[in-house]
């Protein structure tokens, strides 16, 4: 009986806790406060960037564009290098395969010169 009451009590506490832990709903009014604050800070930045020693918004945009272009050029260059490396590896692999075939042919020729390596022409059963 006590275990059953304890179980019901725990179940009630867990239910109450989950009801209290509901997530807060964010409304457009909440977001509007942050938007107004952001716009105010941007306006102050535009007015005071020289005093603060920062680049102008136009200069910042130019720097961002240049950075994007530099990144794109780097990516393209790396892709070209990777492609060239893959082609080099493929050419080396092909050359190595050809060399292996040639060496195997030479080995087979040399082995064929020795009678011990030839298959026997007749078998003696000794009888």
PDB file of C-alpha atoms in Angstrom:
ATOM      1  CA  UNK A   1       0.000   0.000   0.000  1.00  0.00           C
ATOM      2  CA  UNK A   2       2.805   2.406   0.906  1.00  0.00           C
ATOM      3  CA  UNK A   3       4.639   1.611  -2.324  1.00  0.00           C
ATOM      4  CA  UNK A   4       1.524   2.370  -4.328  1.00  0.00           C
ATOM      5  CA  UNK A   5       1.060   5.741  -2.595  1.00  0.00           C
ATOM      6  CA  UNK A   6       4.729   6.575  -3.103  1.00  0.00           C
ATOM      7  CA  UNK A   7       4.452   5.693  -6.787  1.00  0.00           C
ATOM      8  CA  UNK A   8       1.370   7.888  -7.241  1.00  0.00           C
ATOM      9  CA  UNK A   9       3.054  10.750  -5.388  1.00  0.00           C
ATOM     10  CA  UNK A  10       6.145  10.510  -7.624  1.00  0.00           C
ATOM     11  CA  UNK A  11       3.975  10.380 -10.716  1.00  0.00           C
ATOM     12  CA  UNK A  12       2.122  13.524  -9.604  1.00  0.00           C
ATOM     13  CA  UNK A  13       5.386  15.355  -8.918  1.00  0.00           C
ATOM     14  CA  UNK A  14       6.802  14.441 -12.326  1.00  0.00           C
ATOM     15  CA  UNK A  15       3.603  15.578 -14.043  1.00  0.00           C
ATOM     16  CA  UNK A  16       3.596  18.876 -12.152  1.00  0.00           C
ATOM     17  CA  UNK A  17       7.266  19.460 -12.963  1.00  0.00           C
ATOM     18  CA  UNK A  18       6.752  18.895 -16.684  1.00  0.00           C
ATOM     19  CA  UNK A  19       3.767  21.268 -16.672  1.00  0.00           C
ATOM     20  CA  UNK A  20       5.860  23.989 -15.029  1.00  0.00           C
ATOM     21  CA  UNK A  21       8.767  23.484 -17.427  1.00  0.00           C
ATOM     22  CA  UNK A  22       6.839  24.557 -20.518  1.00  0.00           C
ATOM     23  CA  UNK A  23       8.861  26.507 -23.067  1.00  0.00           C
ATOM     24  CA  UNK A  24       8.255  30.215 -23.407  1.00  0.00           C
ATOM     25  CA  UNK A  25       6.628  31.356 -26.621  1.00  0.00           C
ATOM     26  CA  UNK A  26       8.492  34.093 -28.465  1.00  0.00           C
ATOM     27  CA  UNK A  27       6.202  36.626 -30.091  1.00  0.00           C
ATOM     28  CA  UNK A  28       6.806  39.184 -32.810  1.00  0.00           C
ATOM     29  CA  UNK A  29       6.627  41.897 -30.149  1.00  0.00           C
ATOM     30  CA  UNK A  30       9.546  40.238 -28.348  1.00  0.00           C
ATOM     31  CA  UNK A  31      11.530  40.109 -31.574  1.00  0.00           C
ATOM     32  CA  UNK A  32      10.671  43.717 -32.409  1.00  0.00           C
ATOM     33  CA  UNK A  33      12.527  44.923 -29.301  1.00  0.00           C
ATOM     34  CA  UNK A  34      15.691  43.202 -30.474  1.00  0.00           C
ATOM     35  CA  UNK A  35      15.241  44.482 -34.042  1.00  0.00           C
ATOM     36  CA  UNK A  36      14.906  48.068 -32.822  1.00  0.00           C
ATOM     37  CA  UNK A  37      18.028  47.692 -30.679  1.00  0.00           C
ATOM     38  CA  UNK A  38      19.972  46.231 -33.632  1.00  0.00           C
ATOM     39  CA  UNK A  39      18.872  49.049 -35.942  1.00  0.00           C
ATOM     40  CA  UNK A  40      19.863  51.637 -33.334  1.00  0.00           C
ATOM     41  CA  UNK A  41      23.336  50.086 -32.980  1.00  0.00           C
ATOM     42  CA  UNK A  42      23.762  49.969 -36.780  1.00  0.00           C
ATOM     43  CA  UNK A  43      22.725  53.632 -37.028  1.00  0.00           C
ATOM     44  CA  UNK A  44      25.213  54.598 -34.306  1.00  0.00           C
ATOM     45  CA  UNK A  45      27.931  52.628 -36.077  1.00  0.00           C
ATOM     46  CA  UNK A  46      27.281  54.438 -39.358  1.00  0.00           C
ATOM     47  CA  UNK A  47      27.486  57.774 -37.552  1.00  0.00           C
ATOM     48  CA  UNK A  48      30.546  57.031 -35.418  1.00  0.00           C
ATOM     49  CA  UNK A  49      32.684  54.512 -37.326  1.00  0.00           C
ATOM     50  CA  UNK A  50      35.460  57.051 -37.947  1.00  0.00           C
ATOM     51  CA  UNK A  51      35.609  58.099 -34.289  1.00  0.00           C
ATOM     52  CA  UNK A  52      35.746  54.466 -33.240  1.00  0.00           C
ATOM     53  CA  UNK A  53      38.514  53.700 -35.736  1.00  0.00           C
ATOM     54  CA  UNK A  54      36.480  51.166 -37.705  1.00  0.00           C
ATOM     55  CA  UNK A  55      36.205  50.920 -41.483  1.00  0.00           C
ATOM     56  CA  UNK A  56      33.150  52.396 -43.157  1.00  0.00           C
ATOM     57  CA  UNK A  57      30.202  50.126 -43.961  1.00  0.00           C
ATOM     58  CA  UNK A  58      31.090  50.404 -47.650  1.00  0.00           C
ATOM     59  CA  UNK A  59      34.688  49.385 -46.912  1.00  0.00           C
ATOM     60  CA  UNK A  60      33.460  46.455 -44.810  1.00  0.00           C
ATOM     61  CA  UNK A  61      31.264  45.285 -47.678  1.00  0.00           C
ATOM     62  CA  UNK A  62      34.176  45.609 -50.116  1.00  0.00           C
ATOM     63  CA  UNK A  63      36.374  43.563 -47.754  1.00  0.00           C
ATOM     64  CA  UNK A  64      33.687  40.874 -47.467  1.00  0.00           C
ATOM     65  CA  UNK A  65      33.351  40.646 -51.246  1.00  0.00           C
ATOM     66  CA  UNK A  66      37.128  40.438 -51.651  1.00  0.00           C
ATOM     67  CA  UNK A  67      37.308  37.750 -48.981  1.00  0.00           C
ATOM     68  CA  UNK A  68      34.579  35.756 -50.755  1.00  0.00           C
ATOM     69  CA  UNK A  69      36.438  36.045 -54.064  1.00  0.00           C
ATOM     70  CA  UNK A  70      39.711  34.970 -52.443  1.00  0.00           C
ATOM     71  CA  UNK A  71      37.997  31.973 -50.858  1.00  0.00           C
ATOM     72  CA  UNK A  72      36.409  30.950 -54.157  1.00  0.00           C
ATOM     73  CA  UNK A  73      39.764  31.232 -55.956  1.00  0.00           C
ATOM     74  CA  UNK A  74      41.418  29.113 -53.280  1.00  0.00           C
ATOM     75  CA  UNK A  75      38.715  26.454 -53.568  1.00  0.00           C
ATOM     76  CA  UNK A  76      39.031  26.347 -57.364  1.00  0.00           C
ATOM     77  CA  UNK A  77      42.824  26.137 -57.164  1.00  0.00           C
ATOM     78  CA  UNK A  78      42.615  23.278 -54.646  1.00  0.00           C
ATOM     79  CA  UNK A  79      40.153  21.386 -56.851  1.00  0.00           C
ATOM     80  CA  UNK A  80      42.455  21.776 -59.865  1.00  0.00           C
ATOM     81  CA  UNK A  81      45.453  20.578 -57.843  1.00  0.00           C
ATOM     82  CA  UNK A  82      43.496  17.580 -56.543  1.00  0.00           C
ATOM     83  CA  UNK A  83      42.399  16.713 -60.097  1.00  0.00           C
ATOM     84  CA  UNK A  84      45.982  16.968 -61.365  1.00  0.00           C
ATOM     85  CA  UNK A  85      47.228  14.802 -58.496  1.00  0.00           C
ATOM     86  CA  UNK A  86      44.586  12.183 -59.242  1.00  0.00           C
ATOM     87  CA  UNK A  87      45.622  12.175 -62.906  1.00  0.00           C
ATOM     88  CA  UNK A  88      49.279  11.830 -61.891  1.00  0.00           C
ATOM     89  CA  UNK A  89      48.443   8.905 -59.604  1.00  0.00           C
ATOM     90  CA  UNK A  90      46.421   7.227 -62.356  1.00  0.00           C
ATOM     91  CA  UNK A  91      49.311   7.608 -64.816  1.00  0.00           C
ATOM     92  CA  UNK A  92      51.780   6.220 -62.267  1.00  0.00           C
ATOM     93  CA  UNK A  93      49.487   3.275 -61.533  1.00  0.00           C
ATOM     94  CA  UNK A  94      49.160   2.506 -65.232  1.00  0.00           C
ATOM     95  CA  UNK A  95      52.935   2.652 -65.699  1.00  0.00           C
ATOM     96  CA  UNK A  96      53.462   0.363 -62.701  1.00  0.00           C
ATOM     97  CA  UNK A  97      50.929  -2.147 -64.043  1.00  0.00           C
ATOM     98  CA  UNK A  98      52.749  -2.208 -67.383  1.00  0.00           C
ATOM     99  CA  UNK A  99      56.064  -2.690 -65.626  1.00  0.00           C
ATOM    100  CA  UNK A 100      54.652  -5.558 -63.546  1.00  0.00           C
ATOM    101  CA  UNK A 101      53.379  -7.309 -66.678  1.00  0.00           C
ATOM    102  CA  UNK A 102      56.795  -6.903 -68.304  1.00  0.00           C
ATOM    103  CA  UNK A 103      58.652  -8.240 -65.259  1.00  0.00           C
ATOM    104  CA  UNK A 104      56.268 -11.199 -64.988  1.00  0.00           C
ATOM    105  CA  UNK A 105      56.895 -12.044 -68.650  1.00  0.00           C
ATOM    106  CA  UNK A 106      60.656 -11.902 -68.050  1.00  0.00           C
ATOM    107  CA  UNK A 107      60.343 -14.137 -64.982  1.00  0.00           C
ATOM    108  CA  UNK A 108      58.265 -16.667 -66.908  1.00  0.00           C
ATOM    109  CA  UNK A 109      60.823 -16.687 -69.732  1.00  0.00           C
ATOM    110  CA  UNK A 110      63.738 -17.242 -67.356  1.00  0.00           C
ATOM    111  CA  UNK A 111      61.864 -20.005 -65.531  1.00  0.00           C
ATOM    112  CA  UNK A 112      61.121 -21.732 -68.812  1.00  0.00           C
ATOM    113  CA  UNK A 113      64.874 -21.983 -69.517  1.00  0.00           C
ATOM    114  CA  UNK A 114      65.494 -24.282 -66.542  1.00  0.00           C
ATOM    115  CA  UNK A 115      64.509 -27.926 -67.030  1.00  0.00           C
ATOM    116  CA  UNK A 116      63.778 -28.376 -63.329  1.00  0.00           C
ATOM    117  CA  UNK A 117      60.869 -26.020 -63.654  1.00  0.00           C
ATOM    118  CA  UNK A 118      59.397 -27.760 -66.684  1.00  0.00           C
ATOM    119  CA  UNK A 119      56.540 -30.112 -66.067  1.00  0.00           C
ATOM    120  CA  UNK A 120      57.584 -33.764 -66.424  1.00  0.00           C
ATOM    121  CA  UNK A 121      56.826 -35.383 -69.751  1.00  0.00           C
ATOM    122  CA  UNK A 122      56.319 -38.843 -68.237  1.00  0.00           C
ATOM    123  CA  UNK A 123      55.761 -40.181 -64.812  1.00  0.00           C
ATOM    124  CA  UNK A 124      57.667 -43.136 -63.470  1.00  0.00           C
ATOM    125  CA  UNK A 125      55.575 -45.107 -61.044  1.00  0.00           C
ATOM    126  CA  UNK A 126      58.329 -47.540 -60.242  1.00  0.00           C
ATOM    127  CA  UNK A 127      56.824 -50.841 -60.532  1.00  0.00           C
TER     128      UNK A 127
END
